[in-house]
Amino acid sequence: MEHIIIFAPCAVFVITLLIQLGIFARTSELASLKAELIKYVSEQYISKNDYWDNHKSLKEDLSQMRQDIADVKNLLINIVTKGNEK
């Protein structure tokens, strides 16, 4: 009991100091921070479904481009081969 009486003023001082420094958040502060965070995330990032849709579309476009490049390459090879035969 003597130790509690000795250290109680120090504990009260530390708790008061932490409250004044704003270490502990209040419910209203947390609610406003949550709203700001949700707004920031919605502006800066896209949803997972949108990402996968765009990723799938990009993969299909790249596949089509590879096919078109292969077709052009084969066409050029045929032209060069026919030109060398004459």
N, CA and C of each residue as an Amber inpcrd file, in Angstrom:
protein
   258
   0.8360000  -1.2000000   0.0000000   0.0000000   0.0000000   0.0000000
   0.8690000   1.2480000   0.0000000   2.0160000   1.1590000   0.6610000
   2.9080000   2.3230000   0.7080000   3.4500000   2.6470000  -0.6850000
   3.6940000   1.6080000  -1.4680000   4.2190000   1.8310000  -2.8230000
   3.1810000   2.5160000  -3.7110000   1.9340000   2.1730000  -3.5110000
   0.8720000   2.8030000  -4.3070000   0.7840000   4.2740000  -3.9590000
   0.8840000   4.6020000  -2.7140000   0.8140000   6.0030000  -2.2930000
   2.0170000   6.7810000  -2.8310000   3.1650000   6.1340000  -2.8980000
   4.3740000   6.8060000  -3.3840000   4.3100000   7.0370000  -4.9020000
   3.8550000   6.0120000  -5.6510000   3.8920000   6.0940000  -7.1130000
   2.6040000   6.6210000  -7.7420000   1.5550000   6.8110000  -6.9910000
   0.2860000   7.3010000  -7.5370000   0.4280000   8.6800000  -8.1840000
   1.0950000   9.6500000  -7.5490000   1.2440000  10.9600000  -8.2110000
   2.0150000  10.8570000  -9.5430000   3.0100000   9.9910000  -9.5870000
   3.7650000   9.8070000 -10.8350000   2.8680000   9.2100000 -11.9150000
   2.0530000   8.2500000 -11.5530000   1.1530000   7.6270000 -12.5160000
   0.1380000   8.6370000 -13.0290000  -0.4230000   9.4400000 -12.1380000
  -1.3790000  10.4700000 -12.5500000  -0.6980000  11.4730000 -13.4740000
   0.5320000  11.8530000 -13.1690000   1.2800000  12.7870000 -14.0120000
   1.5060000  12.2050000 -15.4070000   1.9120000  10.9490000 -15.4920000
   2.1760000  10.3090000 -16.7840000   0.8880000  10.2010000 -17.6060000
  -0.1960000   9.7950000 -16.9770000  -1.4790000   9.6810000 -17.6920000
  -1.9350000  11.0490000 -18.1810000  -1.8020000  12.0790000 -17.3520000
  -2.1800000  13.4350000 -17.7490000  -1.3230000  13.9170000 -18.9070000
  -0.0360000  13.6370000 -18.8590000   0.8690000  14.0310000 -19.9280000
   0.5020000  13.3430000 -21.2480000   0.1940000  12.0650000 -21.1930000
  -0.1940000  11.3320000 -22.4050000  -1.4950000  11.8620000 -22.9900000
  -2.4260000  12.2440000 -22.1410000  -3.6850000  12.8070000 -22.6250000
  -3.4360000  14.1610000 -23.2820000  -2.5920000  14.9890000 -22.6710000
  -2.2980000  16.3050000 -23.2380000  -1.5400000  16.1970000 -24.5580000
  -0.6980000  15.2280000 -24.7070000   0.0590000  15.0390000 -25.9470000
  -0.8070000  14.4300000 -27.0490000  -1.9740000  13.9790000 -26.7170000
  -2.8850000  13.4280000 -27.7120000  -2.5620000  11.9970000 -28.0840000
  -1.9750000  11.2620000 -27.1950000  -1.6410000   9.8660000 -27.4670000
  -2.9130000   9.0260000 -27.5860000  -3.8930000   9.3270000 -26.7770000
  -5.1430000   8.5870000 -26.8000000  -6.1090000   9.2550000 -27.7660000
  -6.6900000   8.4890000 -28.6440000  -7.6280000   9.0400000 -29.6260000
  -9.0540000   8.9580000 -29.0860000  -9.8110000   9.9660000 -29.4390000
 -11.2140000   9.9770000 -29.0490000 -12.0480000   9.3570000 -30.1730000
 -13.2550000   8.9550000 -29.8340000 -14.1290000   8.2940000 -30.8070000
 -14.4270000   9.1970000 -31.9900000 -14.6810000  10.4700000 -31.7480000
 -14.9810000  11.4000000 -32.8470000 -13.7660000  11.5730000 -33.7570000
 -12.5680000  11.6000000 -33.1840000 -11.3610000  11.7100000 -33.9960000
 -11.1610000  10.4590000 -34.8460000 -11.4270000   9.3140000 -34.2630000
 -11.2920000   8.0680000 -35.0220000 -12.3020000   7.9920000 -36.1560000
 -13.5200000   8.4720000 -35.9080000 -14.5510000   8.4500000 -36.9480000
 -14.1680000   9.3600000 -38.1110000 -13.6630000  10.5530000 -37.8110000
 -13.2550000  11.4590000 -38.8860000 -12.0410000  10.9150000 -39.6280000
 -11.1090000  10.2960000 -38.9230000  -9.9460000   9.6940000 -39.5630000
 -10.3600000   8.5340000 -40.4610000 -11.3180000   7.7590000 -40.0110000
 -11.8200000   6.6410000 -40.8220000 -12.4590000   7.1560000 -42.1020000
 -13.2460000   8.2160000 -41.9980000 -13.8950000   8.7930000 -43.1800000
 -12.8550000   9.3240000 -44.1600000 -11.8290000   9.9950000 -43.6580000
 -10.7660000  10.5040000 -44.5220000 -10.0060000   9.3660000 -45.1890000
  -9.7480000   8.3210000 -44.4530000  -9.0210000   7.1740000 -44.9890000
  -9.8250000   6.4750000 -46.0780000 -11.1020000   6.2920000 -45.8580000
 -11.9630000   5.6590000 -46.8650000 -12.0170000   6.5160000 -48.1270000
 -12.1140000   7.8300000 -47.9740000 -12.1360000   8.7260000 -49.1300000
 -10.8200000   8.6500000 -49.8900000  -9.6980000   8.6610000 -49.1830000
  -8.3870000   8.5890000 -49.8290000  -8.2180000   7.2810000 -50.5930000
  -8.5950000   6.1850000 -49.9780000  -8.4470000   4.8780000 -50.6260000
  -9.3390000   4.7860000 -51.8620000 -10.5460000   5.2950000 -51.7820000
 -11.4370000   5.2300000 -52.9440000 -10.9430000   6.1000000 -54.0900000
 -10.2350000   7.1880000 -53.7930000  -9.7040000   8.0560000 -54.8440000
  -8.4120000   7.5210000 -55.4380000  -7.5950000   6.8610000 -54.6380000
  -6.2600000   6.4780000 -55.0790000  -6.1500000   5.0530000 -55.6050000
  -7.0550000   4.1960000 -55.2530000  -6.9430000   2.7810000 -55.6070000
  -8.2150000   2.3050000 -56.2990000  -8.0640000   1.1920000 -57.0500000
  -9.2210000   0.5960000 -57.7060000  -9.5660000  -0.7040000 -56.9890000
 -10.7450000  -1.1910000 -57.2700000 -11.1640000  -2.4230000 -56.6090000
 -10.4580000  -3.6170000 -57.2490000 -10.4550000  -4.7080000 -56.5340000
  -9.8090000  -5.9280000 -57.0180000 -10.4940000  -6.4430000 -58.2770000
 -11.8070000  -6.3650000 -58.3380000 -12.5410000  -6.8260000 -59.5190000
 -12.1930000  -5.9970000 -60.7500000 -12.1050000  -4.6670000 -60.5860000
 -11.7140000  -3.8150000 -61.7070000 -10.3030000  -4.1380000 -62.1710000
  -9.4080000  -4.3630000 -61.2160000  -8.0300000  -4.7110000 -61.5680000
  -7.9900000  -5.9900000 -62.3920000  -8.6890000  -7.0330000 -61.9380000
  -8.6440000  -8.3110000 -62.6490000  -9.3000000  -8.2100000 -64.0210000
 -10.3670000  -7.4260000 -64.1400000 -10.9940000  -7.2240000 -65.4530000
 -10.0200000  -6.5400000 -66.4140000  -9.3530000  -5.4860000 -65.9400000
  -8.3830000  -4.7840000 -66.7840000  -7.1850000  -5.6630000 -67.0980000
  -6.7530000  -6.4480000 -66.1330000  -5.6150000  -7.3390000 -66.3420000
  -5.9500000  -8.3910000 -67.4000000  -7.1410000  -8.9490000 -67.3350000
  -7.5740000  -9.9500000 -68.3050000  -7.6580000  -9.3310000 -69.6990000
  -8.2030000  -8.1330000 -69.7790000  -8.3020000  -7.4380000 -71.0570000
  -6.9160000  -7.1410000 -71.6280000  -5.9980000  -6.7300000 -70.7870000
  -4.6370000  -6.4560000 -71.2290000  -3.9440000  -7.7230000 -71.7310000
  -4.1430000  -8.8250000 -71.0320000  -3.5610000 -10.0950000 -71.4760000
  -4.1130000 -10.4980000 -72.8370000  -5.4050000 -10.3190000 -73.0530000
  -6.0100000 -10.6470000 -74.3400000  -5.4530000  -9.7500000 -75.4530000
  -5.2870000  -8.4570000 -75.1360000  -4.7250000  -7.5300000 -76.1300000
  -3.2940000  -7.9080000 -76.4910000  -2.4830000  -8.2620000 -75.5050000
  -1.1040000  -8.6690000 -75.7670000  -1.0510000  -9.9500000 -76.5790000
  -1.9290000 -10.8680000 -76.2850000  -1.9870000 -12.1120000 -77.0460000
  -2.3400000 -11.8330000 -78.5020000  -3.2990000 -10.9470000 -78.7250000
  -3.6840000 -10.5760000 -80.0860000  -2.5250000  -9.8850000 -80.8020000
  -1.8090000  -9.0170000 -80.0900000  -0.6520000  -8.3390000 -80.6900000
   0.4240000  -9.3420000 -81.0740000   0.6860000 -10.3170000 -80.2350000
   1.6820000 -11.3460000 -80.5550000   1.2710000 -12.1240000 -81.8010000
  -0.0050000 -12.4380000 -81.8940000  -0.4970000 -13.1600000 -83.0670000
  -0.3350000 -12.3080000 -84.3230000  -0.6730000 -11.0160000 -84.2340000
  -0.5330000 -10.1230000 -85.3810000   0.9260000  -9.9870000 -85.7980000
   1.8380000  -9.8980000 -84.8370000   3.2640000  -9.8020000 -85.1430000
   3.7470000 -11.0800000 -85.8140000   3.2820000 -12.2130000 -85.3370000
   3.6530000 -13.4830000 -85.9580000   3.1320000 -13.5500000 -87.3860000
   1.9300000 -13.0650000 -87.6300000   1.3710000 -13.0540000 -88.9910000
   2.1960000 -12.1600000 -89.9190000   2.5720000 -10.9800000 -89.4380000
   3.3860000 -10.0680000 -90.2390000   4.7480000 -10.6890000 -90.5190000
   5.3380000 -11.3220000 -89.5210000   6.6360000 -11.9770000 -89.6990000
   6.5430000 -13.0640000 -90.7640000   5.5170000 -13.8890000 -90.7010000
   5.3400000 -14.9490000 -91.7000000   5.1140000 -14.3670000 -93.0920000
   4.3670000 -13.2820000 -93.1730000   4.1320000 -12.6280000 -94.4530000
   5.4390000 -12.1000000 -95.0360000   6.2560000 -11.4590000 -94.2170000
   7.5490000 -10.9450000 -94.6800000   8.4690000 -12.0790000 -95.1070000
   8.4790000 -13.1600000 -94.3840000   9.3060000 -14.3170000 -94.7490000
   8.8480000 -14.8690000 -96.0940000   7.5520000 -14.9650000 -96.3090000
   7.0280000 -15.4560000 -97.5900000   7.4180000 -14.5270000 -98.7300000
   7.3640000 -13.2130000 -98.5110000   7.7230000 -12.2480000 -99.5510000
   9.1950000 -12.3630000 -99.8970000  10.0400000 -12.4470000 -98.8570000
  11.4780000 -12.5760000 -99.0920000  11.8030000 -13.8930000 -99.7720000
  11.1510000 -14.9740000 -99.3760000  11.3960000 -16.2800000 -99.9560000
  10.9820000 -16.3030000-101.4290000   9.8380000 -15.7190000-101.7720000
   9.3810000 -15.6570000-103.1550000  10.3020000 -14.7830000-103.9990000
  10.8330000 -13.7240000-103.4050000  11.7460000 -12.8380000-104.1180000
  13.0650000 -13.5090000-104.4250000  13.5240000 -14.3910000-103.5620000
  14.7960000 -15.0990000-103.7730000  14.6460000 -16.2180000-104.7860000
  13.4510000 -16.7430000-104.9890000  13.2280000 -17.8530000-105.9140000
  13.2940000 -17.3960000-107.3640000  13.0180000 -16.1560000-107.6360000
  12.9780000 -15.6720000-109.0310000  14.3250000 -15.4850000-109.5800000
